[in-house]
PDB file of C-alpha atoms in Angstrom:
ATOM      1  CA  UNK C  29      81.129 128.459 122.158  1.00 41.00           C
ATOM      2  CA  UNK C  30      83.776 129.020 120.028  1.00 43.00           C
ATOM      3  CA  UNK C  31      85.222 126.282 117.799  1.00 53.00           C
ATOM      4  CA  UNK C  32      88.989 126.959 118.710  1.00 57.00           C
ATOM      5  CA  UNK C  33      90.845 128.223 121.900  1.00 56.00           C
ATOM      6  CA  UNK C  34      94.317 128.848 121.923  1.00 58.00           C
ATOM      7  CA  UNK C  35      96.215 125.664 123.724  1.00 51.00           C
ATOM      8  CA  UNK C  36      98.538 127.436 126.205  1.00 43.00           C
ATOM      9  CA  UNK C  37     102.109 126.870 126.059  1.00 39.00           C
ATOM     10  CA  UNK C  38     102.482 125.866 122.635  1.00 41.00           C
ATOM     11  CA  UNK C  39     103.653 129.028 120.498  1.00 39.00           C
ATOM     12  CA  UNK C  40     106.273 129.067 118.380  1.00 39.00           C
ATOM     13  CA  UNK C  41     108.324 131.490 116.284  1.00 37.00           C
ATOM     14  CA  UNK C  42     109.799 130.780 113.179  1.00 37.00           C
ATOM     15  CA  UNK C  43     111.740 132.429 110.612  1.00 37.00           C
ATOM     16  CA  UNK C  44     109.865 134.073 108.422  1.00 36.00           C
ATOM     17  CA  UNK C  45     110.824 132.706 104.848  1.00 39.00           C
ATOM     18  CA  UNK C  46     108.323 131.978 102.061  1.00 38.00           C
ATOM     19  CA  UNK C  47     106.420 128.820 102.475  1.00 45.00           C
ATOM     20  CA  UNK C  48     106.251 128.750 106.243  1.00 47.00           C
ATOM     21  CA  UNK C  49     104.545 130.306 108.756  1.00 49.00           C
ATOM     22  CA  UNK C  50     105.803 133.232 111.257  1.00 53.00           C
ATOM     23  CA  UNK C  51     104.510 131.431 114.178  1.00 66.00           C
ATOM     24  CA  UNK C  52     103.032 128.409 114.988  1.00 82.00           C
ATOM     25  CA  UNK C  53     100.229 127.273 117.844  1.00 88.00           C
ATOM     26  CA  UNK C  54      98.329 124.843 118.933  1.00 91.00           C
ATOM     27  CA  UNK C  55      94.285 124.858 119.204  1.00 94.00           C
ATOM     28  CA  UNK C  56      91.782 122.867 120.583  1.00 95.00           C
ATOM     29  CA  UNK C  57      88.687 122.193 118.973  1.00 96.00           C
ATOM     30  CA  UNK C  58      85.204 120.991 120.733  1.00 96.00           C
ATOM     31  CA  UNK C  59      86.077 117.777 119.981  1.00 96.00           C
ATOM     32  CA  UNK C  60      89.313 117.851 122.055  1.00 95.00           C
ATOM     33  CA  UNK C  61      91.801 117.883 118.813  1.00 95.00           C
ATOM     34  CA  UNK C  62      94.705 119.575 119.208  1.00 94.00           C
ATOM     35  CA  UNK C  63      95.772 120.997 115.562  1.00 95.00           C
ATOM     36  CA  UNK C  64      98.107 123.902 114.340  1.00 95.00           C
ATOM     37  CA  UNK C  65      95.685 126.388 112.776  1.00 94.00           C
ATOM     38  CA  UNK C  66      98.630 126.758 110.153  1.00 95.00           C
ATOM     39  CA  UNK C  67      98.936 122.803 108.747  1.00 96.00           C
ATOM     40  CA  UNK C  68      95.064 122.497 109.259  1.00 96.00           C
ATOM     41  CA  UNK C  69      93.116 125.527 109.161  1.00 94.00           C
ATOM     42  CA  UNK C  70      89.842 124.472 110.596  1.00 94.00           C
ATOM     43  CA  UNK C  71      89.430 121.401 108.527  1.00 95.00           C
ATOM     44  CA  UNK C  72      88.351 119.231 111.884  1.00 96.00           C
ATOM     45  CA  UNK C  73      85.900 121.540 113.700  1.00 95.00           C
ATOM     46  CA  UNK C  74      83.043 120.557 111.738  1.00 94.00           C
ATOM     47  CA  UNK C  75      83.324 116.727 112.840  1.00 95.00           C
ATOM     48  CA  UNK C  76      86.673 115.919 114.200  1.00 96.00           C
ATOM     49  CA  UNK C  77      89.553 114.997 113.164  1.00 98.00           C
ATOM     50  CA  UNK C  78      89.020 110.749 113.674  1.00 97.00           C
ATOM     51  CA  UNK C  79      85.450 111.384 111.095  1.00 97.00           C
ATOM     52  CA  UNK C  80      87.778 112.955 108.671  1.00 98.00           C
ATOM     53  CA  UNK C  81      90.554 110.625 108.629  1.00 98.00           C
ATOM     54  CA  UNK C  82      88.034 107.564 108.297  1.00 97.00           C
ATOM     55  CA  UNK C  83      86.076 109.170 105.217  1.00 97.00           C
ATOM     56  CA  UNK C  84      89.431 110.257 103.631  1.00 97.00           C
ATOM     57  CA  UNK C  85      91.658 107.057 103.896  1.00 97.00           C
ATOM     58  CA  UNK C  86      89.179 104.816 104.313  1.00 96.00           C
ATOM     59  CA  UNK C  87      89.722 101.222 105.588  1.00 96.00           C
ATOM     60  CA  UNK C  88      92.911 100.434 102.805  1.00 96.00           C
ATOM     61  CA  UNK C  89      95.040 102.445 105.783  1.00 98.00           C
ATOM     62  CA  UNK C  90      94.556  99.639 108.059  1.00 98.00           C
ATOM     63  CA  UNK C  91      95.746  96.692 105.531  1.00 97.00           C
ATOM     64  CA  UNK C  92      97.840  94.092 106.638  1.00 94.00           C
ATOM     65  CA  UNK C  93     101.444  93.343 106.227  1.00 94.00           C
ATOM     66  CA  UNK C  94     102.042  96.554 104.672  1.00 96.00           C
ATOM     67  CA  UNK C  95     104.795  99.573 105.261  1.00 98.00           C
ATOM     68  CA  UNK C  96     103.124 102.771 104.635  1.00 98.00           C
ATOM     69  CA  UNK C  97     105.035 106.283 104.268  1.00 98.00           C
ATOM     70  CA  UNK C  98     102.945 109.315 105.283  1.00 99.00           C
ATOM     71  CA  UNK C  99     104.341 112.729 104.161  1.00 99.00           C
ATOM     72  CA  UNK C 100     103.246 114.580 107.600  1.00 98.00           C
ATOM     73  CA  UNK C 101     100.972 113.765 110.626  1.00 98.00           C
ATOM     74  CA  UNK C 102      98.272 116.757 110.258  1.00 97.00           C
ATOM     75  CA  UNK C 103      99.438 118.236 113.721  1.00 96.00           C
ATOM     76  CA  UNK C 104     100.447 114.819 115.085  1.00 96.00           C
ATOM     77  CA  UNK C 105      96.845 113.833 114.834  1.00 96.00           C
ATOM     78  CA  UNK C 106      97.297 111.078 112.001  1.00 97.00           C
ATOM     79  CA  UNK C 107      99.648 108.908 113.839  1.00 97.00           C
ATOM     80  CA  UNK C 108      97.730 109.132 116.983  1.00 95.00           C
ATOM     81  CA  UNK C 109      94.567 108.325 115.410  1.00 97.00           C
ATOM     82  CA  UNK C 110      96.666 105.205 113.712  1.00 97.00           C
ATOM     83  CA  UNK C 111      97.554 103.615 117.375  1.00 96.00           C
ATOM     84  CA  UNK C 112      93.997 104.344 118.971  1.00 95.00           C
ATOM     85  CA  UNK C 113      92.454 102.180 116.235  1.00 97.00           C
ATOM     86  CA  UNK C 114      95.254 100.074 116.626  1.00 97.00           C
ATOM     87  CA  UNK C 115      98.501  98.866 114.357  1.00 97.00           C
ATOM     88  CA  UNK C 116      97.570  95.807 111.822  1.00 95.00           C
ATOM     89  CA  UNK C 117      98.892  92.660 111.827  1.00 93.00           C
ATOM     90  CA  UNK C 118     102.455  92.894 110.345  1.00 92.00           C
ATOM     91  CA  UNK C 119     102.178  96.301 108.758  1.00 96.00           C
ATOM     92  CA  UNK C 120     104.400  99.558 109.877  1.00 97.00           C
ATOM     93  CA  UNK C 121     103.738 103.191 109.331  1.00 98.00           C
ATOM     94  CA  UNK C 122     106.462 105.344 108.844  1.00 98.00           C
ATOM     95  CA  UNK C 123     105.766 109.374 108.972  1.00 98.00           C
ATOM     96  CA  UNK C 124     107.621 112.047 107.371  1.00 98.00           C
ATOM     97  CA  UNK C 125     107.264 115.628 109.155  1.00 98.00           C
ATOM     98  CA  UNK C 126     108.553 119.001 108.182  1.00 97.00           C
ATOM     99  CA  UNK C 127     111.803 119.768 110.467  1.00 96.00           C
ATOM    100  CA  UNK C 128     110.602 122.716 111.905  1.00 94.00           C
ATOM    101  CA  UNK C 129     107.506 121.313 113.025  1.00 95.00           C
ATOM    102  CA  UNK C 130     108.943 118.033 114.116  1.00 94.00           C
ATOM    103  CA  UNK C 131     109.776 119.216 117.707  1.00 91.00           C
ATOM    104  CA  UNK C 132     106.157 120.080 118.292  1.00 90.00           C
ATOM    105  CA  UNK C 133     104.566 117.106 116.433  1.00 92.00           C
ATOM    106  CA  UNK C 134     106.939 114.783 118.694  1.00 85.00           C
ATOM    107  CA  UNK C 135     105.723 115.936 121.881  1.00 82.00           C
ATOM    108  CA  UNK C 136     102.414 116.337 120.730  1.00 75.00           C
ATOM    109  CA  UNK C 137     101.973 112.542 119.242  1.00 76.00           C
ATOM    110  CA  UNK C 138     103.695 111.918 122.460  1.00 76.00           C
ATOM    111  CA  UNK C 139     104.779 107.959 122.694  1.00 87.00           C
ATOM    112  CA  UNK C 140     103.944 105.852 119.192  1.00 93.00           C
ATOM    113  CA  UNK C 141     103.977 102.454 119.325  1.00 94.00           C
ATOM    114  CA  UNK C 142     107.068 100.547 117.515  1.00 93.00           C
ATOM    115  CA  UNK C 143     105.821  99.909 114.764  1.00 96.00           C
ATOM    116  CA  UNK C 144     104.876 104.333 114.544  1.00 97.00           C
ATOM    117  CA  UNK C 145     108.029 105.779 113.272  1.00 96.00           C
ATOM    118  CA  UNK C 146     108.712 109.637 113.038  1.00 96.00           C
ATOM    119  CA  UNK C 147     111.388 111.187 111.306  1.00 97.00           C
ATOM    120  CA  UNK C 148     112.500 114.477 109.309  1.00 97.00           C
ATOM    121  CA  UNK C 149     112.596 115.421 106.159  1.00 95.00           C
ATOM    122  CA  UNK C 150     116.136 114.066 105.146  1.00 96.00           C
ATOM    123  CA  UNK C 151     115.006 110.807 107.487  1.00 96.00           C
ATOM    124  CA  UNK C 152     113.044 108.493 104.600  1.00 97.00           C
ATOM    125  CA  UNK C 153     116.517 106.489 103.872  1.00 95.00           C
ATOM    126  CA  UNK C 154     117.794 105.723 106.584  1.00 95.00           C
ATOM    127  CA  UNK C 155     114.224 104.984 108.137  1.00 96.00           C
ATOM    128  CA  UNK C 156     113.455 102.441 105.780  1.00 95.00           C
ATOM    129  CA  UNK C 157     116.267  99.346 106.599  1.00 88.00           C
ATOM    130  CA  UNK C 158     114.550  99.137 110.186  1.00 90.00           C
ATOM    131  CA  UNK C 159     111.264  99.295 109.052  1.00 92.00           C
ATOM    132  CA  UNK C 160     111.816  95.591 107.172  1.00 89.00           C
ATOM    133  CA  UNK C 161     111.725  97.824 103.653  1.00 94.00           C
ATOM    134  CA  UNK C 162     112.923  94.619 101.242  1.00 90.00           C
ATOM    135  CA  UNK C 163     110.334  92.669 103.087  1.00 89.00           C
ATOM    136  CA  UNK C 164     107.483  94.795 102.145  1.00 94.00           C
ATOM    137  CA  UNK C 165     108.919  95.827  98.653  1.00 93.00           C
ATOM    138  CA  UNK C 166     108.752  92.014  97.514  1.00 86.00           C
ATOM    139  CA  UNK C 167     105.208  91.717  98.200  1.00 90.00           C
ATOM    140  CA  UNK C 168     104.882  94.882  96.225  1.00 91.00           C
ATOM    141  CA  UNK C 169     103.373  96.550  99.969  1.00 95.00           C
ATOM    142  CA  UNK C 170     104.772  99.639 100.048  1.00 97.00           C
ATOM    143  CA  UNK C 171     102.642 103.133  99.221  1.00 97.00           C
ATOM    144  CA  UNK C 172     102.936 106.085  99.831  1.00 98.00           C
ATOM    145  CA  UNK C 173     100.318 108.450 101.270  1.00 98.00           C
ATOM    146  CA  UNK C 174      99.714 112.030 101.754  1.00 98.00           C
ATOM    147  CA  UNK C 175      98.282 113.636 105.258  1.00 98.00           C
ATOM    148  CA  UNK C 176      95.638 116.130 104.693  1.00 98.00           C
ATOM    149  CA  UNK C 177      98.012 118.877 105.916  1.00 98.00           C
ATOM    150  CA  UNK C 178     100.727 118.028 102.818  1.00 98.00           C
ATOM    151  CA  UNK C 179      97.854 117.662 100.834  1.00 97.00           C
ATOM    152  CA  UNK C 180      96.598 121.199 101.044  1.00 97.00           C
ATOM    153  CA  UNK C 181      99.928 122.633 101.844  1.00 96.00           C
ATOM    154  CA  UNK C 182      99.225 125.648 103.437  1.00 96.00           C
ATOM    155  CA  UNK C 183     102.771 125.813 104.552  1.00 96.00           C
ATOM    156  CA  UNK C 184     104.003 125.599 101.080  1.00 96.00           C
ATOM    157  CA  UNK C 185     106.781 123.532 102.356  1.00 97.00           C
ATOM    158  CA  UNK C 186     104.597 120.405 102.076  1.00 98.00           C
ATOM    159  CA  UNK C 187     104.920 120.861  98.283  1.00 97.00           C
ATOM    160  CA  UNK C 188     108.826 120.634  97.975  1.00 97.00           C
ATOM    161  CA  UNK C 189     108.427 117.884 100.527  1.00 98.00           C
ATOM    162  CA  UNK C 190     106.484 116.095  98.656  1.00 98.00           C
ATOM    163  CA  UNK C 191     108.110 115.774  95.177  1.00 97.00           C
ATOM    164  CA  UNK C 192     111.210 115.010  96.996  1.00 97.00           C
ATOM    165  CA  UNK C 193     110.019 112.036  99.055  1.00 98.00           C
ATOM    166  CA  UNK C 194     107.985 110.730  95.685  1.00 97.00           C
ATOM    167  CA  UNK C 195     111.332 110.992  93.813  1.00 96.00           C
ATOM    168  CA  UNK C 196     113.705 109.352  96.902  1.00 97.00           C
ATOM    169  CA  UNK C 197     110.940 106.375  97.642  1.00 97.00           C
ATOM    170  CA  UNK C 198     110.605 105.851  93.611  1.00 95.00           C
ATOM    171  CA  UNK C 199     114.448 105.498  93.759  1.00 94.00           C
ATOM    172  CA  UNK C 200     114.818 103.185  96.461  1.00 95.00           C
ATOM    173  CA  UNK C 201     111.859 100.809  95.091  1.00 94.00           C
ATOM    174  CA  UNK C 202     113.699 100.963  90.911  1.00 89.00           C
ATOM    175  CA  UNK C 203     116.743 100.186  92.694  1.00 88.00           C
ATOM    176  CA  UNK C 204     115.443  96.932  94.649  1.00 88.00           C
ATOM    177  CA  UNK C 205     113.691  96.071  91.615  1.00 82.00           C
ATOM    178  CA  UNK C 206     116.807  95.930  89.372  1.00 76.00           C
ATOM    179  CA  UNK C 207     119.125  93.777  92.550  1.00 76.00           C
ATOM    180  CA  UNK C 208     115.838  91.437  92.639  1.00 72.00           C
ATOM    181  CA  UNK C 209     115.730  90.634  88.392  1.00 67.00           C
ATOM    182  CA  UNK C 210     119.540  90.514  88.347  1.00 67.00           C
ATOM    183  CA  UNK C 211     119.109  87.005  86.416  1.00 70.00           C
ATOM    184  CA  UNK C 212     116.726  88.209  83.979  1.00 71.00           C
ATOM    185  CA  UNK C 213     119.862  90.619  83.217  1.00 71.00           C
ATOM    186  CA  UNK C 214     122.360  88.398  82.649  1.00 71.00           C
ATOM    187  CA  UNK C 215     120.136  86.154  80.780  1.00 76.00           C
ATOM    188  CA  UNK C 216     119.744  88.782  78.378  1.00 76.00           C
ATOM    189  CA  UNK C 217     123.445  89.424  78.127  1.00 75.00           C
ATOM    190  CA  UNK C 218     123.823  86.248  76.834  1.00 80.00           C
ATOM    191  CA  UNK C 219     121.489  85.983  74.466  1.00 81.00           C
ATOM    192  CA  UNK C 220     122.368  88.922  73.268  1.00 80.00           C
ATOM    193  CA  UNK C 221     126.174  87.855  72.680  1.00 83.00           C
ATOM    194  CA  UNK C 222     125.749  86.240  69.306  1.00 84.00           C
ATOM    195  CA  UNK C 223     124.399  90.022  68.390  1.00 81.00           C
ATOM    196  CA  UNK C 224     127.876  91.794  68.918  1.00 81.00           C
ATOM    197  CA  UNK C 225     128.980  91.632  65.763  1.00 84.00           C
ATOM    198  CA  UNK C 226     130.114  95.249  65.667  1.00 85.00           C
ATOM    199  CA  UNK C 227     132.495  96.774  68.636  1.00 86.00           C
ATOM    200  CA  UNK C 228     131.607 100.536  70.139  1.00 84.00           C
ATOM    201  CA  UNK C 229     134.993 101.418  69.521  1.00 87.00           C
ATOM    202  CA  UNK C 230     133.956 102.007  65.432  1.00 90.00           C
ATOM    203  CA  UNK C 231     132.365 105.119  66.478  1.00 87.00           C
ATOM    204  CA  UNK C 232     135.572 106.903  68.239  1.00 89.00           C
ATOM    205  CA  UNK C 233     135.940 110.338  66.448  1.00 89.00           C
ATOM    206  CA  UNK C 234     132.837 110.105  64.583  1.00 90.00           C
ATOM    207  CA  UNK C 235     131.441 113.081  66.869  1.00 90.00           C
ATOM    208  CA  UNK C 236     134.349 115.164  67.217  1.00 89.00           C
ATOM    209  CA  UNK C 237     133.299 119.062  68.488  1.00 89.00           C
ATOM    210  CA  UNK C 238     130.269 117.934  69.590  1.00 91.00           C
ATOM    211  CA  UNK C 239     128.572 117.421  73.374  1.00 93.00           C
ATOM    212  CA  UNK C 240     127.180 114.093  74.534  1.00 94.00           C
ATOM    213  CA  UNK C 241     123.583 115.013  75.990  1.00 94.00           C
ATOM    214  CA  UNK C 242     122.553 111.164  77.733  1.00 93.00           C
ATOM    215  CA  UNK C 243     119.081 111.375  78.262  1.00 92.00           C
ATOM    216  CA  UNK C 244     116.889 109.173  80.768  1.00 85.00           C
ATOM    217  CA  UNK C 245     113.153 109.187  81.874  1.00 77.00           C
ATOM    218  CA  UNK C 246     113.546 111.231  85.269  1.00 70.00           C
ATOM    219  CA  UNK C 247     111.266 113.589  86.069  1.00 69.00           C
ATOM    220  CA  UNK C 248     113.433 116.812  84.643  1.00 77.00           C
ATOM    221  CA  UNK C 249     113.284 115.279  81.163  1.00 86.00           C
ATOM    222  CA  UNK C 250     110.147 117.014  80.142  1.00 85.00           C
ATOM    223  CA  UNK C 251     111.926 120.390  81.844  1.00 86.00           C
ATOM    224  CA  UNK C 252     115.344 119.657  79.117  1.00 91.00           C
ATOM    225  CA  UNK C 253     113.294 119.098  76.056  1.00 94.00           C
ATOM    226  CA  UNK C 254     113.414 122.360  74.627  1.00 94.00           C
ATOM    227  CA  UNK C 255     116.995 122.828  75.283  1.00 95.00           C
ATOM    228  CA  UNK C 256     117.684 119.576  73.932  1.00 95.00           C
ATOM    229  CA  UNK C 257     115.574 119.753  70.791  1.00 95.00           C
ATOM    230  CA  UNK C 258     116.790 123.787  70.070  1.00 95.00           C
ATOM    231  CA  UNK C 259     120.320 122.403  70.205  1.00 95.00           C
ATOM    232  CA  UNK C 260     120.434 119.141  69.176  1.00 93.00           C
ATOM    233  CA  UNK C 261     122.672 119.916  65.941  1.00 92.00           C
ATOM    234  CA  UNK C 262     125.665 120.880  68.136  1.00 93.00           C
ATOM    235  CA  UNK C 263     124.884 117.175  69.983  1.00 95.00           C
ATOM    236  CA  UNK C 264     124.880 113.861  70.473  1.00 95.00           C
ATOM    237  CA  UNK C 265     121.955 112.678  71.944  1.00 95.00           C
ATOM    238  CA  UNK C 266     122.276 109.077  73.815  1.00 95.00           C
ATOM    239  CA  UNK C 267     118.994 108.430  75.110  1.00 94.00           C
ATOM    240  CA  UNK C 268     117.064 105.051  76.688  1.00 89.00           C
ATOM    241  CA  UNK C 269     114.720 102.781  74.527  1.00 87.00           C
ATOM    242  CA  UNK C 270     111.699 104.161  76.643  1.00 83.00           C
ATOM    243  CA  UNK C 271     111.838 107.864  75.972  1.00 90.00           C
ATOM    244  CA  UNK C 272     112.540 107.665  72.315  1.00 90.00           C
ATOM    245  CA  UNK C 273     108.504 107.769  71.521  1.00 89.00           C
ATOM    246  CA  UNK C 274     108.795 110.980  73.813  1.00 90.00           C
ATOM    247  CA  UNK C 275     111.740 112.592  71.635  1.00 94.00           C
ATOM    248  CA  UNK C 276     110.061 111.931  68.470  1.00 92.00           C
ATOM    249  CA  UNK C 277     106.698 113.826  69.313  1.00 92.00           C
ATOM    250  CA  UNK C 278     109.149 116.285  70.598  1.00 93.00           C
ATOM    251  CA  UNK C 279     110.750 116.492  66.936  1.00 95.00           C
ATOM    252  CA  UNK C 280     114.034 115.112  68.560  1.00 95.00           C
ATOM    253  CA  UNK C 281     115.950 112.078  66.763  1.00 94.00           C
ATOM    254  CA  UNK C 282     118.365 110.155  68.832  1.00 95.00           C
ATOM    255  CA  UNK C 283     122.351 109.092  67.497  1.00 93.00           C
ATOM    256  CA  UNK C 284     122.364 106.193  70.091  1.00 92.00           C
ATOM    257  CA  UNK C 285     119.672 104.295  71.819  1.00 91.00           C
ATOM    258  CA  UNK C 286     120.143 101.973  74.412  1.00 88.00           C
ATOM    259  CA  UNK C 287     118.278  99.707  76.469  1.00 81.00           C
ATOM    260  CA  UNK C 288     118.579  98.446  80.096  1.00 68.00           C
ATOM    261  CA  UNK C 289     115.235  96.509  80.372  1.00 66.00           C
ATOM    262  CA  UNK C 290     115.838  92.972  79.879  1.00 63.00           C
ATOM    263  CA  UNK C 291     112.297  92.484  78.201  1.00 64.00           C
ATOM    264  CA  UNK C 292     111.247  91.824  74.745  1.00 65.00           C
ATOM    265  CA  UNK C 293     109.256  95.399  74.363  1.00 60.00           C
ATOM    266  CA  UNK C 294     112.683  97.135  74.357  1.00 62.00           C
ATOM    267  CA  UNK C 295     114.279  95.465  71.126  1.00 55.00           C
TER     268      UNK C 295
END
């Protein structure tokens, strides 16, 4: 017997651009799993798709009071397999899919339970407020979690998709971290007072024909580094306290540091 059929009714054409597939279609395996051959290749035909799941994510993907985000389903079998073994107390899952697979994972998941969510690509923001996101990034329960499909990324897709919900959910978690130790901030402003002895306004003209270059610790730093450090004679390089140990392996000296962490590290 072979160990995939062809599930009639469920092709689908797509343009063909690199990093994702001409067409698309659903198989069955013996053990009644329904997969795209092009997210999965014939990763559950062996033992099924539920054995897999349960050696790869273990029990930690069932913890309470937790809001996970999932970077795709792995043909819609991930968030199936999630509300057969049932939802935890107080936790939510919240899946990102590919858009041009979204149609078919939809119908294929068919109806999630509320606490299931499935968006697109560009849907992690505005998914988050009714998924309870502040409640869950107090308690320090959010993670994020690759399927096995964006994982492997045989659509090559899955890569790009990746990075970019990693950089958006790393956003949204720095920026409820900085609203939550607003007081530590101001606390440090005013300690800091009797330290302003000398005004920024001493160092008007001092660069004159030069470029500002204001450097942070995102992710493209590493990618601006040789730039930076090839012309860093023609500027002025404003960079954060936390980078500057970065710069100096990288033979690059700072004009102006500054610091936004309220802690005693940065001084």
């Amino acid at each position: 017997m072979a160990d995939h059929v062809p599930h009639p009714g469920h092709g689908r054409h797509f343009d063909d651009r690199p990093g994702t597939m001409e067409k698309l279609q659903y198989y069955v395996n013996n053990f009644g799993d329904r997969y795209l051959y092009d997210v999965n290749r014939s990763l559950f035909n062996q033992v099924g798709a539920d054995n897999i799941f349960r050696r790869r994510f273990g029990e930690h993907l069932f913890d309470k009071d937790s809001l996970t985000v999932i970077i795709g389903t792995d043909s819609g079998l991930l968030p199936r397999y999630i509300q057969q073994q049932g939802v935890p107390d107080g936790s939510r899952y919240l899946f990102i899919e590919l858009d041009q697979l979204l149609p078919m994972i939809g119908d294929a998941a068919g109806e999630l339970d509320e606490h299931i969510h499935l968006v697109g690509q560009n849907g992690l923001i505005d998914a988050l407020k009714p998924a309870n996101f502040p409640d869950y990034a107090n308690i320090g329960a959010v993670r994020l979690i690759e399927s096995l499909g964006a994982a492997d990324a045989f659509i090559g897709d899955y890569r790009d998709l990746v990075a970019d919900i990693r950089r958006q959910l790393d956003g949204v978690l720095w920026a409820h971290g900085v609203q939550l130790s607003n007081p530590s901030f101001v606390r440090r402003q005013l300690e800091d007072l009797i330290e302003h002895h000398v005004p920024a306004k001493v160092l008007r003209n001092t660069f004159g024909g030069k470029t500002a270059a204001l450097l942070g610790g995102g992710p493209s730093l590493d990618d601006m580094i040789p730039w930076v450090r090839e012309h860093q004679h023609d500027l002025v390089i404003i960079a954060v306290s936390r980078i500057c140990r970065r710069l100096r392996e990288a033979g690059i000296t700072p004009h102006i540091v500054v610091s936004i962490d309220p802690t005693e590290f940065s001084f």
